[in-house]
Short mmCIF file of C-alpha atoms in Angstrom, two decimals:
data_model
loop_
_atom_site.label_atom_id
_atom_site.label_comp_id
_atom_site.label_asym_id
_atom_site.label_seq_id
_atom_site.Cartn_x
_atom_site.Cartn_y
_atom_site.Cartn_z
CA MET A 1 -9.20 -1.93 32.25
CA PHE A 2 -9.92 -0.02 35.24
CA ARG A 3 -7.73 2.59 36.47
CA LYS A 4 -8.05 3.88 40.57
CA LEU A 5 -7.37 7.55 40.84
CA GLY A 6 -7.80 8.78 44.35
CA THR A 7 -11.52 7.55 44.90
CA ILE A 8 -12.10 7.95 41.38
CA MET A 9 -12.61 4.79 39.01
CA ALA A 10 -12.11 5.50 35.48
CA LYS A 11 -12.41 3.08 32.47
CA PRO A 12 -11.12 3.22 28.79
CA GLY A 13 -13.65 5.21 26.81
CA ASP A 14 -14.97 7.56 30.00
CA GLN A 15 -15.25 11.09 29.52
CA VAL A 16 -12.98 12.59 31.95
CA ARG A 17 -11.65 15.94 33.29
CA ILE A 18 -8.31 16.23 34.63
CA GLN A 19 -6.90 18.73 36.89
CA THR A 20 -3.06 19.08 37.32
CA GLY A 21 -1.06 21.83 39.13
CA LYS A 22 -1.29 23.77 35.92
CA GLU A 23 -4.15 23.20 33.64
CA VAL A 24 -7.27 21.45 33.00
CA VAL A 25 -7.80 19.22 30.43
CA GLU A 26 -10.60 17.16 28.90
CA GLY A 27 -11.15 14.18 26.90
CA VAL A 28 -11.44 10.60 26.76
CA PHE A 29 -9.81 8.35 28.84
CA LEU A 30 -7.44 5.68 27.23
CA PRO A 31 -5.44 2.72 28.31
CA SER A 32 -1.68 3.38 29.11
CA PHE A 33 0.89 0.77 29.23
CA ASP A 34 2.91 3.02 31.62
CA SER A 35 1.60 2.86 34.92
CA GLN A 36 2.84 6.19 35.82
CA THR A 37 1.33 7.88 32.69
CA LEU A 38 -2.58 9.18 32.37
CA LEU A 39 -3.81 8.98 28.46
CA ILE A 40 -6.31 10.58 26.83
CA LYS A 41 -7.58 11.59 23.65
CA LEU A 42 -8.59 15.22 23.25
CA LYS A 43 -11.14 16.87 20.94
CA SER A 44 -8.77 17.51 18.35
CA GLY A 45 -8.05 13.80 18.14
CA TYR A 46 -4.57 13.87 19.27
CA ASN A 47 -3.69 11.69 22.23
CA MET A 48 -1.81 13.57 25.20
CA GLY A 49 -0.18 11.93 28.40
CA LEU A 50 0.26 13.20 31.73
CA ASN A 51 2.38 12.40 34.66
CA ALA A 52 0.23 10.67 37.34
CA LYS A 53 2.36 12.48 39.84
CA ASP A 54 1.19 15.85 38.66
CA VAL A 55 -2.69 14.85 38.45
CA LYS A 56 -4.38 16.63 41.15
CA LYS A 57 -8.20 15.73 40.34
CA VAL A 58 -9.99 13.44 37.98
CA THR A 59 -13.78 14.10 37.36
CA VAL A 60 -15.74 11.06 35.12
CA THR A 61 -18.18 13.51 33.20
CA GLY A 62 -19.46 10.95 30.91
CA LYS A 63 -19.89 7.34 30.74
CA SER A 64 -17.90 4.93 28.42
CA THR A 65 -19.30 4.71 25.08
CA PRO A 66 -18.04 3.32 21.62
CA ALA A 67 -15.74 5.54 19.56
CA ALA A 68 -18.18 8.36 17.67
CA LYS A 69 -19.13 6.84 14.44
CA PRO A 70 -20.51 8.73 11.75
CA SER A 71 -24.12 8.21 10.44
CA PRO A 72 -24.30 6.05 7.37
CA GLN A 73 -26.13 8.25 5.58
CA LYS A 74 -25.97 8.09 2.02
CA ILE A 75 -24.91 11.64 0.20
CA PRO A 76 -27.93 12.46 -2.14
CA PRO A 77 -27.33 12.52 -5.91
CA LYS A 78 -26.77 16.01 -7.44
CA SER A 79 -27.64 16.37 -11.09
CA GLY A 80 -24.76 17.19 -13.55
CA LEU A 81 -22.23 15.49 -11.32
CA PRO A 82 -20.21 12.09 -12.50
CA THR A 83 -20.84 8.86 -10.56
CA ILE A 84 -17.72 7.47 -8.53
CA ALA A 85 -17.55 4.25 -6.66
CA ILE A 86 -15.76 3.88 -3.58
CA LEU A 87 -14.86 0.38 -3.06
CA HIS A 88 -13.62 -0.45 0.67
CA THR A 89 -10.92 -3.31 1.74
CA GLY A 90 -10.00 -1.83 5.24
CA GLY A 91 -7.02 -0.51 6.63
CA THR A 92 -6.16 2.71 8.45
CA ILE A 93 -8.20 4.99 6.22
CA ALA A 94 -11.11 3.27 7.71
CA SER A 95 -9.93 3.18 11.26
CA ARG A 96 -11.00 4.82 14.55
CA VAL A 97 -9.81 4.51 18.14
CA ASP A 98 -10.49 0.99 19.88
CA TYR A 99 -10.93 2.22 23.62
CA ARG A 100 -10.55 -1.33 24.68
CA THR A 101 -6.78 -1.52 23.42
CA GLY A 102 -6.16 2.52 22.79
CA GLY A 103 -4.88 1.67 19.39
CA VAL A 104 -7.05 1.86 16.16
CA VAL A 105 -9.49 -0.87 14.49
CA SER A 106 -10.55 -0.97 11.11
CA SER A 107 -14.59 -0.25 11.60
CA PHE A 108 -16.19 2.21 9.30
CA GLU A 109 -18.32 0.94 6.28
CA PRO A 110 -18.19 2.88 2.94
CA ALA A 111 -21.18 4.63 3.36
CA GLU A 112 -19.90 6.13 7.01
CA LEU A 113 -16.51 6.73 5.44
CA VAL A 114 -18.54 8.97 2.63
CA SER A 115 -20.73 10.66 5.15
CA MET A 116 -17.35 11.75 7.19
CA PHE A 117 -16.28 13.91 4.14
CA PRO A 118 -19.21 15.68 2.74
CA GLU A 119 -16.83 17.51 0.33
CA LEU A 120 -16.89 14.38 -2.00
CA GLY A 121 -20.64 14.93 -2.55
CA GLU A 122 -19.79 18.37 -4.09
CA ILE A 123 -17.36 16.48 -6.56
CA ALA A 124 -19.42 13.48 -7.52
CA ASN A 125 -21.96 11.18 -6.78
CA ILE A 126 -20.55 8.59 -4.51
CA GLU A 127 -21.67 4.82 -4.60
CA SER A 128 -19.93 2.25 -2.83
CA GLU A 129 -19.47 -1.12 -1.60
CA LEU A 130 -17.65 -3.07 1.24
CA ILE A 131 -15.43 -5.68 -0.57
CA ALA A 132 -13.79 -6.76 2.81
CA GLN A 133 -12.86 -5.60 6.23
CA MET A 134 -9.16 -6.09 6.81
CA TRP A 135 -5.25 -4.82 7.17
CA SER A 136 -3.66 -4.77 3.89
CA ASP A 137 -1.21 -7.45 5.96
CA ASP A 138 -3.74 -10.19 5.26
CA PHE A 139 -4.08 -9.43 1.58
CA ARG A 140 -3.76 -13.07 -0.59
CA PHE A 141 -3.47 -13.21 -4.35
CA ALA A 142 -7.37 -14.23 -3.95
CA HIS A 143 -8.11 -10.70 -2.83
CA PHE A 144 -6.62 -8.97 -5.89
CA THR A 145 -8.75 -11.32 -8.11
CA LEU A 146 -12.06 -10.06 -5.91
CA MET A 147 -10.96 -6.67 -6.58
CA ALA A 148 -10.69 -7.05 -10.28
CA LYS A 149 -14.11 -8.94 -10.41
CA THR A 150 -15.73 -6.20 -8.32
CA ILE A 151 -13.96 -3.44 -10.52
CA GLU A 152 -15.77 -5.36 -13.15
CA LYS A 153 -19.05 -5.05 -12.05
CA TRP A 154 -18.81 -1.16 -11.39
CA VAL A 155 -17.48 -0.51 -14.77
CA LYS A 156 -20.52 -2.45 -16.32
CA LYS A 157 -22.94 0.11 -14.06
CA GLY A 158 -21.36 3.00 -16.29
CA VAL A 159 -19.65 4.91 -13.28
CA ARG A 160 -16.75 7.63 -14.14
CA GLY A 161 -14.20 6.00 -11.86
CA ILE A 162 -13.46 3.73 -9.07
CA ILE A 163 -11.68 4.78 -5.84
CA ILE A 164 -10.33 1.60 -4.00
CA GLY A 165 -9.70 2.24 -0.35
CA CYS A 166 -7.26 0.04 1.77
CA GLY A 167 -4.43 -0.36 3.94
CA THR A 168 -0.81 1.34 2.93
CA ASP A 169 1.41 -1.40 3.84
CA ASN A 170 0.53 -3.23 1.02
CA LEU A 171 -1.26 -0.68 -1.19
CA ALA A 172 1.58 -0.40 -3.71
CA VAL A 173 1.53 -4.22 -4.13
CA ALA A 174 -2.66 -4.39 -4.74
CA ALA A 175 -2.03 -1.59 -7.22
CA ALA A 176 0.43 -3.42 -9.10
CA ALA A 177 -1.80 -6.42 -9.24
CA LEU A 178 -4.74 -4.83 -10.58
CA ALA A 179 -2.51 -2.98 -13.30
CA PHE A 180 -1.76 -6.26 -14.80
CA MET A 181 -5.41 -7.73 -14.18
CA VAL A 182 -7.01 -4.82 -15.65
CA GLU A 183 -5.58 -4.99 -19.44
CA LYS A 184 -7.63 -2.27 -20.57
CA THR A 185 -10.16 0.16 -18.92
CA PRO A 186 -12.34 2.71 -20.02
CA VAL A 187 -12.03 4.75 -16.51
CA PRO A 188 -9.52 5.23 -13.99
CA ILE A 189 -9.04 3.24 -10.95
CA ILE A 190 -7.45 4.91 -8.04
CA LEU A 191 -6.03 3.07 -4.86
CA VAL A 192 -6.20 5.58 -1.78
CA GLY A 193 -4.74 4.97 1.74
CA ALA A 194 -4.24 6.81 4.90
CA GLN A 195 -1.16 6.84 7.11
CA ARG A 196 -3.13 8.53 9.90
CA SER A 197 -6.55 7.01 11.12
CA SER A 198 -10.13 9.12 10.24
CA ASP A 199 -10.50 10.20 13.76
CA ARG A 200 -6.94 11.62 14.41
CA GLY A 201 -6.50 15.57 13.92
CA SER A 202 -3.57 14.89 11.31
CA SER A 203 -5.28 12.32 9.36
CA ASP A 204 -4.90 12.27 5.93
CA ALA A 205 -7.57 10.38 5.02
CA GLY A 206 -9.89 12.98 3.79
CA MET A 207 -7.50 14.90 1.46
CA ASN A 208 -6.08 11.71 -0.21
CA LEU A 209 -9.85 10.54 -1.12
CA ILE A 210 -11.00 14.39 -2.05
CA CYS A 211 -7.88 14.43 -4.20
CA ALA A 212 -8.47 11.08 -5.86
CA ALA A 213 -12.02 11.97 -6.48
CA THR A 214 -10.85 15.37 -8.04
CA PHE A 215 -8.86 13.65 -10.37
CA ILE A 216 -11.33 11.29 -11.49
CA ALA A 217 -13.97 14.09 -12.32
CA LYS A 218 -11.77 16.35 -13.80
CA THR A 219 -9.44 14.42 -15.95
CA GLU A 220 -9.50 12.19 -19.03
CA PHE A 221 -7.04 9.67 -17.48
CA ALA A 222 -7.66 5.83 -17.82
CA GLY A 223 -6.06 3.40 -15.91
CA VAL A 224 -4.65 2.29 -12.17
CA ALA A 225 -2.88 4.61 -10.29
CA ILE A 226 -2.27 5.54 -6.67
CA ALA A 227 -3.34 8.96 -4.95
CA MET A 228 -1.57 9.91 -1.42
CA HIS A 229 0.03 12.84 -0.29
CA GLU A 230 3.03 14.56 -1.99
CA ARG A 231 4.54 15.98 1.20
CA GLU A 232 3.91 16.23 4.98
CA ASP A 233 1.63 19.59 4.35
CA ASN A 234 -1.85 19.41 3.16
CA LEU A 235 -1.27 21.55 0.09
CA THR A 236 -1.02 18.65 -2.91
CA GLY A 237 -2.00 15.00 -3.33
CA VAL A 238 0.05 13.19 -5.85
CA ILE A 239 -1.10 10.40 -8.41
CA LEU A 240 1.38 7.49 -8.39
CA PRO A 241 2.03 4.76 -11.50
CA PRO A 242 1.01 1.51 -10.06
CA THR A 243 4.13 -0.73 -10.57
CA LYS A 244 6.77 1.91 -9.81
CA THR A 245 5.73 3.11 -6.35
CA TYR A 246 7.11 2.22 -3.31
CA LYS A 247 6.35 3.08 0.65
CA LEU A 248 9.76 4.27 1.77
CA HIS A 249 8.44 5.68 5.59
CA SER A 250 6.19 3.95 8.01
CA SER A 251 4.16 6.81 9.23
CA ARG A 252 4.94 9.88 7.30
CA ARG A 253 1.98 10.94 5.07
CA ASP A 254 4.35 11.19 2.18
CA ALA A 255 5.67 7.86 2.62
CA PHE A 256 4.74 6.80 -1.06
CA THR A 257 7.31 7.75 -3.87
CA PRO A 258 7.93 6.52 -7.74
CA VAL A 259 10.84 4.67 -8.08
CA ASN A 260 13.18 4.87 -11.23
CA ASP A 261 9.76 6.75 -12.36
CA ARG A 262 7.90 9.72 -11.72
CA ALA A 263 4.52 10.88 -10.47
CA ILE A 264 1.87 11.06 -13.06
CA ALA A 265 -0.03 14.13 -11.89
CA ARG A 266 -0.25 16.67 -9.01
CA VAL A 267 -3.85 17.53 -7.46
CA HIS A 268 -3.92 20.68 -5.32
CA TYR A 269 -6.10 20.47 -2.53
CA GLN A 270 -7.20 24.02 -2.10
CA ASP A 271 -8.13 24.95 -5.29
CA ARG A 272 -9.02 21.22 -6.70
CA SER A 273 -7.01 21.81 -9.95
CA VAL A 274 -5.01 19.16 -11.45
CA GLU A 275 -1.49 19.48 -12.96
CA PHE A 276 -0.32 16.83 -15.18
CA LEU A 277 3.41 15.77 -14.48
CA LYS A 278 3.40 13.07 -17.33
CA LYS A 279 2.52 14.22 -20.97
CA GLU A 280 1.92 10.65 -22.32
CA TYR A 281 -0.84 8.57 -20.36
CA THR A 282 -3.96 6.60 -21.32
CA LYS A 283 -6.88 8.50 -22.14
CA ARG A 284 -10.23 7.39 -21.42
CA SER A 285 -12.03 5.63 -24.57
CA ASN A 286 -15.03 3.29 -25.43
CA THR A 287 -12.40 0.39 -25.15
CA PRO A 288 -14.29 -2.44 -23.24
CA LEU A 289 -12.83 -3.35 -19.90
CA VAL A 290 -10.64 -6.28 -20.27
CA ILE A 291 -9.56 -8.28 -17.08
CA LYS A 292 -7.64 -11.67 -16.60
CA PRO A 293 -8.04 -11.87 -12.91
CA LYS A 294 -6.03 -15.16 -12.32
CA MET A 295 -3.02 -15.56 -10.24
CA GLU A 296 -0.97 -18.47 -9.43
CA GLU A 297 -0.78 -19.35 -5.57
CA LYS A 298 2.51 -20.82 -5.47
CA VAL A 299 4.70 -17.89 -5.80
CA GLY A 300 7.07 -16.60 -3.41
CA LEU A 301 9.90 -13.85 -2.56
CA LEU A 302 13.47 -14.23 -0.88
CA LYS A 303 15.18 -11.49 0.32
CA ILE A 304 19.07 -12.28 0.24
CA HIS A 305 20.94 -11.53 3.61
CA VAL A 306 23.99 -12.27 5.11
CA ASN A 307 24.54 -16.17 6.57
CA MET A 308 22.36 -17.90 4.47
CA PHE A 309 21.98 -21.27 4.31
CA PRO A 310 20.92 -23.70 1.31
CA GLU A 311 17.67 -25.12 2.82
CA GLN A 312 16.41 -21.41 2.73
CA PHE A 313 16.30 -21.79 -1.11
CA SER A 314 15.44 -25.61 -1.12
CA PHE A 315 12.14 -24.42 0.79
CA PHE A 316 10.70 -23.41 -2.87
CA LYS A 317 11.15 -26.67 -4.59
CA GLY A 318 8.10 -27.12 -6.24
CA TYR A 319 6.83 -23.75 -6.24
CA LYS A 320 5.68 -22.34 -9.78
CA GLY A 321 7.50 -19.23 -9.42
CA LEU A 322 10.17 -17.14 -6.97
CA ILE A 323 11.38 -13.39 -7.16
CA ILE A 324 14.92 -13.31 -5.46
CA GLU A 325 15.80 -9.63 -4.10
CA GLY A 326 19.41 -10.06 -4.83
CA THR A 327 22.12 -7.74 -3.70
CA GLY A 328 23.39 -4.96 -5.59
CA LEU A 329 23.35 -5.94 -9.67
CA GLY A 330 21.61 -9.07 -8.52
CA HIS A 331 23.73 -11.78 -6.58
CA THR A 332 23.19 -14.68 -4.16
CA PRO A 333 25.93 -16.05 -2.11
CA GLY A 334 26.86 -19.00 -3.81
CA GLN A 335 31.04 -19.10 -3.70
CA ALA A 336 33.49 -19.95 -1.04
CA PRO A 337 36.44 -17.66 -0.98
CA ASN A 338 37.40 -19.34 2.57
CA GLU A 339 36.38 -22.11 5.09
CA LEU A 340 33.80 -19.98 7.00
CA ALA A 341 31.92 -19.55 3.82
CA ALA A 342 32.18 -23.43 2.66
CA ILE A 343 28.58 -23.73 3.11
CA HIS A 344 27.98 -21.28 0.42
CA LYS A 345 29.33 -24.13 -1.92
CA LYS A 346 25.65 -25.83 -1.48
CA ILE A 347 23.85 -22.78 -2.41
CA TYR A 348 24.12 -22.59 -6.15
CA PRO A 349 23.04 -26.58 -6.63
CA ALA A 350 19.97 -25.84 -4.31
CA ILE A 351 18.83 -22.98 -6.72
CA LYS A 352 19.53 -25.07 -9.58
CA LYS A 353 17.08 -28.01 -7.99
CA VAL A 354 14.17 -25.51 -7.77
CA ILE A 355 14.80 -24.51 -10.94
CA ASP A 356 14.55 -28.02 -12.35
CA SER A 357 11.72 -28.79 -10.16
CA GLY A 358 9.48 -26.51 -12.47
CA CYS A 359 10.15 -23.11 -10.92
CA VAL A 360 10.75 -19.99 -12.62
CA ILE A 361 13.07 -17.85 -10.83
CA ILE A 362 13.53 -13.93 -11.52
CA MET A 363 15.98 -11.76 -10.02
CA THR A 364 15.67 -8.54 -8.91
CA THR A 365 17.42 -5.79 -6.69
CA GLN A 366 16.86 -5.56 -2.68
CA CYS A 367 18.31 -1.90 -3.75
CA ILE A 368 15.47 0.55 -3.93
CA PHE A 369 16.75 2.42 -6.88
CA GLY A 370 18.55 0.84 -9.87
CA GLY A 371 18.13 -2.52 -11.78
CA VAL A 372 19.98 -5.93 -11.87
CA ASN A 373 22.72 -6.25 -14.42
CA MET A 374 24.04 -10.02 -13.70
CA ASN A 375 26.55 -9.85 -16.84
CA VAL A 376 28.64 -7.43 -14.92
CA TYR A 377 30.29 -10.06 -12.00
CA ASP A 378 31.03 -13.81 -12.32
CA LYS A 379 28.20 -14.21 -9.53
CA GLY A 380 25.77 -12.80 -11.64
CA ARG A 381 26.68 -14.88 -14.86
CA ASP A 382 26.71 -18.14 -12.35
CA LEU A 383 23.43 -17.45 -11.60
CA LEU A 384 22.45 -16.80 -15.29
CA ASN A 385 23.95 -20.05 -16.25
CA ILE A 386 21.82 -21.91 -13.76
CA GLY A 387 18.98 -20.68 -15.30
CA VAL A 388 18.04 -17.46 -12.79
CA VAL A 389 16.02 -15.16 -15.21
CA PRO A 390 16.96 -11.16 -14.76
CA GLY A 391 14.16 -8.63 -13.48
CA LYS A 392 15.82 -5.90 -14.93
CA ASP A 393 14.57 -2.82 -12.73
CA MET A 394 11.30 -4.44 -11.74
CA LEU A 395 10.56 -3.57 -7.80
CA GLY A 396 10.25 -6.81 -6.03
CA ASN A 397 6.81 -7.08 -4.94
CA THR A 398 5.58 -5.88 -8.66
CA ALA A 399 7.99 -8.58 -9.84
CA LEU A 400 6.10 -10.87 -7.64
CA VAL A 401 2.38 -10.26 -8.38
CA LYS A 402 3.56 -9.93 -12.29
CA LEU A 403 5.11 -13.44 -12.02
CA SER A 404 2.00 -14.60 -10.33
CA TRP A 405 -0.38 -13.29 -13.05
CA LEU A 406 1.57 -14.33 -15.82
CA LEU A 407 1.67 -18.07 -14.51
CA GLY A 408 -1.76 -17.83 -14.13
CA ASN A 409 -2.76 -16.69 -17.65
CA TYR A 410 0.29 -17.95 -19.93
CA LYS A 411 2.22 -21.05 -20.57
CA LYS A 412 6.02 -21.45 -18.90
CA GLU A 413 7.85 -20.65 -22.16
CA GLU A 414 6.01 -17.33 -22.43
CA VAL A 415 6.30 -16.51 -18.70
CA LYS A 416 9.81 -16.40 -19.63
CA GLU A 417 9.55 -14.31 -22.45
CA LEU A 418 6.95 -12.05 -21.08
CA ILE A 419 8.62 -11.41 -17.68
CA GLY A 420 11.30 -9.33 -19.34
CA LYS A 421 9.05 -7.23 -21.36
CA ASN A 422 7.50 -4.03 -20.07
CA LEU A 423 3.91 -4.43 -19.88
CA ARG A 424 2.43 -2.12 -17.47
CA GLY A 425 5.38 0.34 -16.94
CA GLU A 426 6.96 -1.74 -14.56
CA ILE A 427 10.28 -1.93 -16.60
CA ASN A 428 12.64 1.01 -17.78
CA GLU A 429 14.69 -0.47 -20.89
CA ARG A 430 16.99 2.27 -19.85
CA LEU A 431 17.60 4.11 -16.32
CA ALA A 432 18.65 7.92 -17.11
CA TYR A 433 21.32 9.36 -14.48
CA GLU A 434 19.91 11.38 -11.72
CA GLU A 435 21.65 14.07 -9.81
CA VAL A 436 19.32 13.22 -6.90
CA PHE A 437 17.47 9.95 -7.21
CA ILE A 438 15.49 10.05 -3.82
CA PRO A 439 12.61 12.91 -4.15
#
């Protein structure tokens, strides 16, 4: 893509100096989807838009080159420091600008990512491995199995802990899946993501990685957890429970929050101190790693909404498992209070046929906080009578990976029993009243 500016031809990636009536700015020319706006990336990492009418002169000061990539130089080991393995799967934490589109692409190899943040070398000796280079939107259950097996390899090598970098969109889902797959671990396994790409001035990639490494190096915690920003500022990171964490915002750096639970610990970024918020947690021991990496593929999730049709439920006939994110306390349409809702009479029979096909159906709530109680209203009791199993206060995606994992490792009758039991902190037997329930 070329943009003609008077007698100047600039293309994405060119270093340019732009003079307006008020200022002179320098940066990298980016493609713009608005013909009236010139877009450049400043040295700070931020993008800046300029009204084309205000531009007086454009000078190309350098030819188009690929985005600068850090040297994949390995940090030399230091005596006395623990070893941490960074396993990478892609995502925004490993992304940089793509001058072809003006967006970001996942492109850093693990060693390159490490070289971007030399502070890591003061905390631990870093080893790294690329598992996959992908956005988390493309995760499948098989990728979680691959992660678990890679974890097993590095634990056997004797590392003090493992960091897994991945995209934030399904980071919490991956954490939940690994929490079930890794039944016992002698070391911490911390999933880390970033809401802003590594080449942006506001990137949270470095701080999240450093907080995760600090937590691993300085504490006796063992288990799966998540490390992300606690707030929008750069003061504290937070260590979150793997099965009770939800991404509540699409772009804020403090997007992740515990639901019906609280954070495990807080990491103070400036002085690298760790403050535990939960008094009870699994500690390091000589217990050998135990993983059960199998997952059943034919498991789905269906969100209840208005204007549903019985065919939406019938689609899952022949599946091994289905999570329904029901309304409120755990409901679906199924009654016909008037002629306009007459089609709902076919929904309960459709659900029953899915169950009769061998599918285990679990009910969760699409409400972020709280849980299901299918004994309160007649609609809930109707679904219980059909054979739908309550999922208590499990998050929908946590229930999805738990059911998949259970079906991959246990018999069907065992699955129905275990799905309602708290195995990894995914279920609260009692939900206490909170004055303010959103952090």
